[in-house]
Coordinates of C-alpha atoms in Angstrom, one line a residue:
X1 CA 109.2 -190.0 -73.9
X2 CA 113.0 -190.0 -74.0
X3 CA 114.9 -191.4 -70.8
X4 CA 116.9 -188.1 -70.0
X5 CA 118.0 -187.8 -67.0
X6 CA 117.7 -184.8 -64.9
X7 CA 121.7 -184.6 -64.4
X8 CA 121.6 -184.3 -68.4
X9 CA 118.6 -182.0 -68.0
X10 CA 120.5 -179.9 -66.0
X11 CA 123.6 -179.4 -68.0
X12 CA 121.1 -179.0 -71.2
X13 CA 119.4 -175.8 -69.0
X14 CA 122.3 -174.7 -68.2
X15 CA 124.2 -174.6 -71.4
X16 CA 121.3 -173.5 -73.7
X17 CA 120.6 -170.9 -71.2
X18 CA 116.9 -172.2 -71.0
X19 CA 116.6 -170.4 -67.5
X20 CA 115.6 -167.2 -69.2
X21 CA 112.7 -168.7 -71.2
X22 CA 115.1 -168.4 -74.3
X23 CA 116.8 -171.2 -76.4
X24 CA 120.5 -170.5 -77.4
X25 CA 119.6 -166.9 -79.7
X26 CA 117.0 -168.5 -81.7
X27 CA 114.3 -166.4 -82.7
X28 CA 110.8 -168.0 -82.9
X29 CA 111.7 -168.3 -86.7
X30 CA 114.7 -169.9 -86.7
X31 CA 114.0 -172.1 -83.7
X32 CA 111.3 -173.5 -85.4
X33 CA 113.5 -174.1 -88.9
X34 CA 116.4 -175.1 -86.6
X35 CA 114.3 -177.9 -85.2
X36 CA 112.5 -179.4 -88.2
X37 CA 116.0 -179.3 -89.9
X38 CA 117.4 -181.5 -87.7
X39 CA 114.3 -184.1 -86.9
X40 CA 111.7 -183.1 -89.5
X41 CA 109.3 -181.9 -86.7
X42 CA 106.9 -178.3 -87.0
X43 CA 107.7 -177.3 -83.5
X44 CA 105.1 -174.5 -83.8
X45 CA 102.3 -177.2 -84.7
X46 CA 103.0 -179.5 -82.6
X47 CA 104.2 -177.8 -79.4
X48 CA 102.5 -174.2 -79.9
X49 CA 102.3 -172.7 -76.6
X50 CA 104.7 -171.1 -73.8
X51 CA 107.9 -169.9 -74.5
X52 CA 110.7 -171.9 -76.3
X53 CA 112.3 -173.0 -73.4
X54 CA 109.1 -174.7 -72.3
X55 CA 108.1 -176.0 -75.8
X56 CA 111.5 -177.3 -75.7
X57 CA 110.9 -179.4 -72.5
X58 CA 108.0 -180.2 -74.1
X59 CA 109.5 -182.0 -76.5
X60 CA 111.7 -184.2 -74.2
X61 CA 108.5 -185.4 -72.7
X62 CA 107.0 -186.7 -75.5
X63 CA 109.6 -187.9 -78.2
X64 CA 111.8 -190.6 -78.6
X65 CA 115.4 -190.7 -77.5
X66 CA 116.9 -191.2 -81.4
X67 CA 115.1 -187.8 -81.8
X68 CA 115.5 -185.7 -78.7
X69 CA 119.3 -186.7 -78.9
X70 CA 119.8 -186.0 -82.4
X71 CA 118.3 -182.4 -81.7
X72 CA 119.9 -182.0 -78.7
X73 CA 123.4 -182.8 -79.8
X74 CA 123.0 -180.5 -82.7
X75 CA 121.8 -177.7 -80.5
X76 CA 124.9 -178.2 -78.6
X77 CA 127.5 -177.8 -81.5
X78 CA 125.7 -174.7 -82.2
X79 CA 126.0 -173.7 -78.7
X80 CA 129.6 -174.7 -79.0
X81 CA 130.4 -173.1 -82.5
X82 CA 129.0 -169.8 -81.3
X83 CA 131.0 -169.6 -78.1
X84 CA 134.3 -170.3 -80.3
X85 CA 133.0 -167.5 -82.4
X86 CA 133.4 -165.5 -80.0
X87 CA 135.1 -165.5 -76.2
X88 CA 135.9 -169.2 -76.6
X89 CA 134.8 -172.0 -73.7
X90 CA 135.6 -172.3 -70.5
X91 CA 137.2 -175.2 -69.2
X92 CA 134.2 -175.5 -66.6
X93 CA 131.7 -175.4 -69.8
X94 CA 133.8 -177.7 -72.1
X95 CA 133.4 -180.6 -69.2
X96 CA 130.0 -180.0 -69.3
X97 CA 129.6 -180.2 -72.8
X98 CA 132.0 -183.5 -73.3
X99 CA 129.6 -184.7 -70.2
X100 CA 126.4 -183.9 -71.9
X101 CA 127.4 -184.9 -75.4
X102 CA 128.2 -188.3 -73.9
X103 CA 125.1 -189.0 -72.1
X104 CA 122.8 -188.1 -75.2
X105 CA 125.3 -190.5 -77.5
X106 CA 124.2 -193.6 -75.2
X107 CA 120.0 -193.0 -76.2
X108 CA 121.4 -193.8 -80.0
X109 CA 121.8 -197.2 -80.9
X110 CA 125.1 -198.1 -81.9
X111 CA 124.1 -198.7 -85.3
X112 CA 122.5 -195.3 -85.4
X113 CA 125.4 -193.1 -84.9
X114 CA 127.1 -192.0 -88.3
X115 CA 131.0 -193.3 -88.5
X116 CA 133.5 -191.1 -89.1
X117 CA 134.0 -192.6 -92.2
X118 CA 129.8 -192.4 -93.0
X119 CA 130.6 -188.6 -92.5
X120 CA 133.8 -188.1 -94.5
X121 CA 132.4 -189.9 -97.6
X122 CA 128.7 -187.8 -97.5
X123 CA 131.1 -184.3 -97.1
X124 CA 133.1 -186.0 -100.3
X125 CA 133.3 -183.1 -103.4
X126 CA 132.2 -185.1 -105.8
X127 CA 132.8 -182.1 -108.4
X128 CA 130.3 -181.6 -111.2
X129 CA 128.5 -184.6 -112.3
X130 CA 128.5 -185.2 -116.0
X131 CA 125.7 -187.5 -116.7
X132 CA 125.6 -187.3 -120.2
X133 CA 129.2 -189.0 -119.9
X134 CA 127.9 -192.6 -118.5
X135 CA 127.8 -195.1 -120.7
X136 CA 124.2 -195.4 -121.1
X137 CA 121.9 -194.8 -124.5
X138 CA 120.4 -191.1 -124.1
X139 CA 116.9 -192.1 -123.0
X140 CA 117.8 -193.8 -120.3
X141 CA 120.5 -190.8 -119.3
X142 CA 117.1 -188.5 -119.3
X143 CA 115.1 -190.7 -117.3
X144 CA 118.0 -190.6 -114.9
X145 CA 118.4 -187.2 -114.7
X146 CA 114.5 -187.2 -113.9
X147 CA 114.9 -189.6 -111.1
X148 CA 117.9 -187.5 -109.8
X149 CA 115.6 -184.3 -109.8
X150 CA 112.7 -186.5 -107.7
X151 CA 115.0 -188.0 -104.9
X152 CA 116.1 -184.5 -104.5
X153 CA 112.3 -183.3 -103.8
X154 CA 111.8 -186.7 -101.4
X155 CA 114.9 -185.4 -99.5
X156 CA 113.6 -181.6 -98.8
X157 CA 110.3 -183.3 -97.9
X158 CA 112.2 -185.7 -95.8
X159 CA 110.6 -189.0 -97.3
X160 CA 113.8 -191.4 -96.7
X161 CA 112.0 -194.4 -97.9
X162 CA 110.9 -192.8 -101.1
X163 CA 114.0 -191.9 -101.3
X164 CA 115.8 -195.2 -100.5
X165 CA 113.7 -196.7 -103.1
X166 CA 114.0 -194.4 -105.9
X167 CA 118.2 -194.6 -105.4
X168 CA 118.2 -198.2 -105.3
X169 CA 116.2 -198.7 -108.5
X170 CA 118.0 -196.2 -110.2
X171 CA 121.2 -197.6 -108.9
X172 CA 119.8 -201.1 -110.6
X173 CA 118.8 -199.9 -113.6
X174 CA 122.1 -198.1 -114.2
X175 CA 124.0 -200.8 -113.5
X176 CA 122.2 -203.0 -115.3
X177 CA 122.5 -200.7 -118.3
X178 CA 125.9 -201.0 -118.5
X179 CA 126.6 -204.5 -117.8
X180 CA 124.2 -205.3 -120.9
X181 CA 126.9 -202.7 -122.7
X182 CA 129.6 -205.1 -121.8
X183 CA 128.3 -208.6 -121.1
X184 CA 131.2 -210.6 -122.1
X185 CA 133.4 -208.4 -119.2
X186 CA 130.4 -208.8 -116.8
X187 CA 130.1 -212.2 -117.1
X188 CA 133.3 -213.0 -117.1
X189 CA 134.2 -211.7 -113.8
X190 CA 135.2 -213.6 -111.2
X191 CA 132.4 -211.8 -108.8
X192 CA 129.7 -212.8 -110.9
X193 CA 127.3 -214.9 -109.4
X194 CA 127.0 -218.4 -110.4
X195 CA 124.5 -221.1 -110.5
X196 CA 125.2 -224.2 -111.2
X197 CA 128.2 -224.1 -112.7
X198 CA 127.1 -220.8 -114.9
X199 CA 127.2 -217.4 -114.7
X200 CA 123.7 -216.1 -113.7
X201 CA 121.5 -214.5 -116.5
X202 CA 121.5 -210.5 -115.8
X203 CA 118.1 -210.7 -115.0
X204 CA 119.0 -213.2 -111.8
X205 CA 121.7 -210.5 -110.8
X206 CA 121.0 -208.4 -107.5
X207 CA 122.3 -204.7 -107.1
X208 CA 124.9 -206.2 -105.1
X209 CA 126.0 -208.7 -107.6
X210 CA 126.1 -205.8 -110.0
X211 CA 128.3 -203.6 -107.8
X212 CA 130.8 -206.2 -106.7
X213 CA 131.2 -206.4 -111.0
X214 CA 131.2 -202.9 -111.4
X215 CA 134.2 -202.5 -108.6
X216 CA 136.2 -205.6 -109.9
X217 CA 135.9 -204.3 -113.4
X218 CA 137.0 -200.8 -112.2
X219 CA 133.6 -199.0 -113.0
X220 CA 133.0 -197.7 -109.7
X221 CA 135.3 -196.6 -107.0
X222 CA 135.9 -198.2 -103.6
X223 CA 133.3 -195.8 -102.0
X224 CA 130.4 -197.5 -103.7
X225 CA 131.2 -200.9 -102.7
X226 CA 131.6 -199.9 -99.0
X227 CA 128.3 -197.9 -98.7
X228 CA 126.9 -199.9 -101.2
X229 CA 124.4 -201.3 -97.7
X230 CA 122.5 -198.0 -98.1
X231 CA 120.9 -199.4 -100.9
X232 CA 121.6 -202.9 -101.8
X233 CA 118.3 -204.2 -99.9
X234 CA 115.8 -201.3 -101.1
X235 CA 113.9 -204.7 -102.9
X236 CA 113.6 -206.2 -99.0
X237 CA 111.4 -202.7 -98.4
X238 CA 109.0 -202.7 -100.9
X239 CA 106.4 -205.0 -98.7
X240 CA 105.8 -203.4 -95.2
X241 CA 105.9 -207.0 -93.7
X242 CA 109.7 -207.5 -95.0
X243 CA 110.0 -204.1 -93.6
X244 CA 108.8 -205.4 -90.6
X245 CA 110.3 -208.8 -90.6
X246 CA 113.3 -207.2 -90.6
X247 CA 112.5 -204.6 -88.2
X248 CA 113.5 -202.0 -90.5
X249 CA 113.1 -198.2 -90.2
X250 CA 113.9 -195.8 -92.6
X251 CA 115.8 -192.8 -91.5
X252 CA 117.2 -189.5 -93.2
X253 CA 120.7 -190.6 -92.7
X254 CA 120.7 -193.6 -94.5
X255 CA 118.3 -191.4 -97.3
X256 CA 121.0 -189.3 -98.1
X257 CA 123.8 -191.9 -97.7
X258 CA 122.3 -193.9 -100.0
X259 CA 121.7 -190.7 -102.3
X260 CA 125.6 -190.0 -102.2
X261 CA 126.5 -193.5 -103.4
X262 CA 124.1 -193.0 -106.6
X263 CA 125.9 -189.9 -107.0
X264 CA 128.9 -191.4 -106.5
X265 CA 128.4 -194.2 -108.8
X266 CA 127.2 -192.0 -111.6
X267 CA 130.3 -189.9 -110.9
X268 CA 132.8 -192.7 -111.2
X269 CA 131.1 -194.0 -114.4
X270 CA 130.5 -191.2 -116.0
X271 CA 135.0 -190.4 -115.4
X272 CA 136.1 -193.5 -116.5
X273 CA 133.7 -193.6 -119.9
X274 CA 135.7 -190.0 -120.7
X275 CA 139.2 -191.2 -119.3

């Protein structure tokens, strides 16, 4: 059950308009596409009867408050698009918005709210990817490209560890690629990790070791290195008791973050082998 408050209930009534028995102008169609967009819940299966205002309330009773936020705060910048659409907000409303927006925010952890700078590099244009451009011998660029094709079905079926798995391996297996293409500039990097006294055989190199090469050596851009988290410790995941050691739980943000920084890495690889 998520701890809303009925001050922030009120505001939500009053700004989706819920008194009528209606949600915002969603049709039974799009309210149920609208909603298992956002949190990959069937609305219609799992809260099937009354109108949508009262399935809707519903769902505040019985979810979490990651979820019900996440939905509510994107049913708000709907509500908010479609009123600059068209007459614009009132003052009165924008308070009330800002007001609600802010209460829903504290529900999330901290370390579940996307940075501005999460957000700006998933919107990135990464252009057309060229994979047939990345260093790697052509079997390896079709099992890629196979790989690319499945995280793309886990992501519609919203399977975020399947799809943190699949990215990170890939990722690995890349990178690993081409450091075995160029072992003498690999090993001779200073990021390359040593053990006593020697460089590390490839085979004792972690996906991080291989990107903090990659980036030294100018094979993959800054981005990479940054949001290189959403996928450096897929390995720690494998075993549900690491997973739960670590009191990990996969979401569909850090799915497609770590998607974009395969892409990414693919992207900048695939440039500076043509440059």
């Amino acid at each position: 059950m998520a701890n809303l408050k009925n001050p922030t209930k009120q505001k939500l009534e009053h700004l989706l308009n819920m008194r009528t028995g209606y949600v915002l102008d969603f049709t039974n169609a799009t309210f149920q596409d609208f909603i298992l967009t956002s949190v990959g819940i069937d609305v219609d299966k799992k809260y099937p009867d009354g109108s949508k205002a009262v399935r809707l309330r519903s769902f505040w009773q019985r979810e979490s408050d990651e979820t019900v936020a996440t939905l509510m705060m994107e049913m708000l910048d709907r509500w908010r698009t479609s009123q600059l659409m068209s007459n614009g907000l009132s003052p009165e409303d924008q308070t009330i918005y800002e007001q609600a927006m802010a209460e829903l925010k504290v529900l999330i952890p901290d370390d579940l709210v996307p940075s501005a700078d999460e957000i700006a590099f998933l919107d990135k244009d990464l252009g057309n990817i060229d994979l047939s451009a990345v260093p790697v011998p052509l079997t390896f660029q079709e099992v890629i490209e196979q790989r690319r094709q499945e995280i793309e079905l886990c992501l519609r079926a919203r399977a975020p560890l399947a799809v943190i798995f699949l990215c990170g391996s890939t990722l690995e297996g890349l990178l690993f690629a081409v450091a075995e293409s160029h072992p003498k500039e690999f090993n001779q990097a200073t990021a390359a990790p040593i053990k006593e006294g020697s460089v590390k055989p490839f085979g004792e190199w972690t996906l991080q070791n291989l990107i903090d090469v990659s980036r030294e050596l100018g094979l993959v851009g800054e981005d990479v290195l940054k949001h290189a988290h959403a996928v450096r410790d897929f390995r720690n995941y494998i075993h549900p008791r690491q997973q739960i050691r670590e009191n990990f739980t996969p979401r569909m943000f850090t799915a497609e973050m770590a998607d974009k920084v395969l892409q990414a890495a693919i992207a900048d690889l695939a440039s500076r082998d043509s440059s």
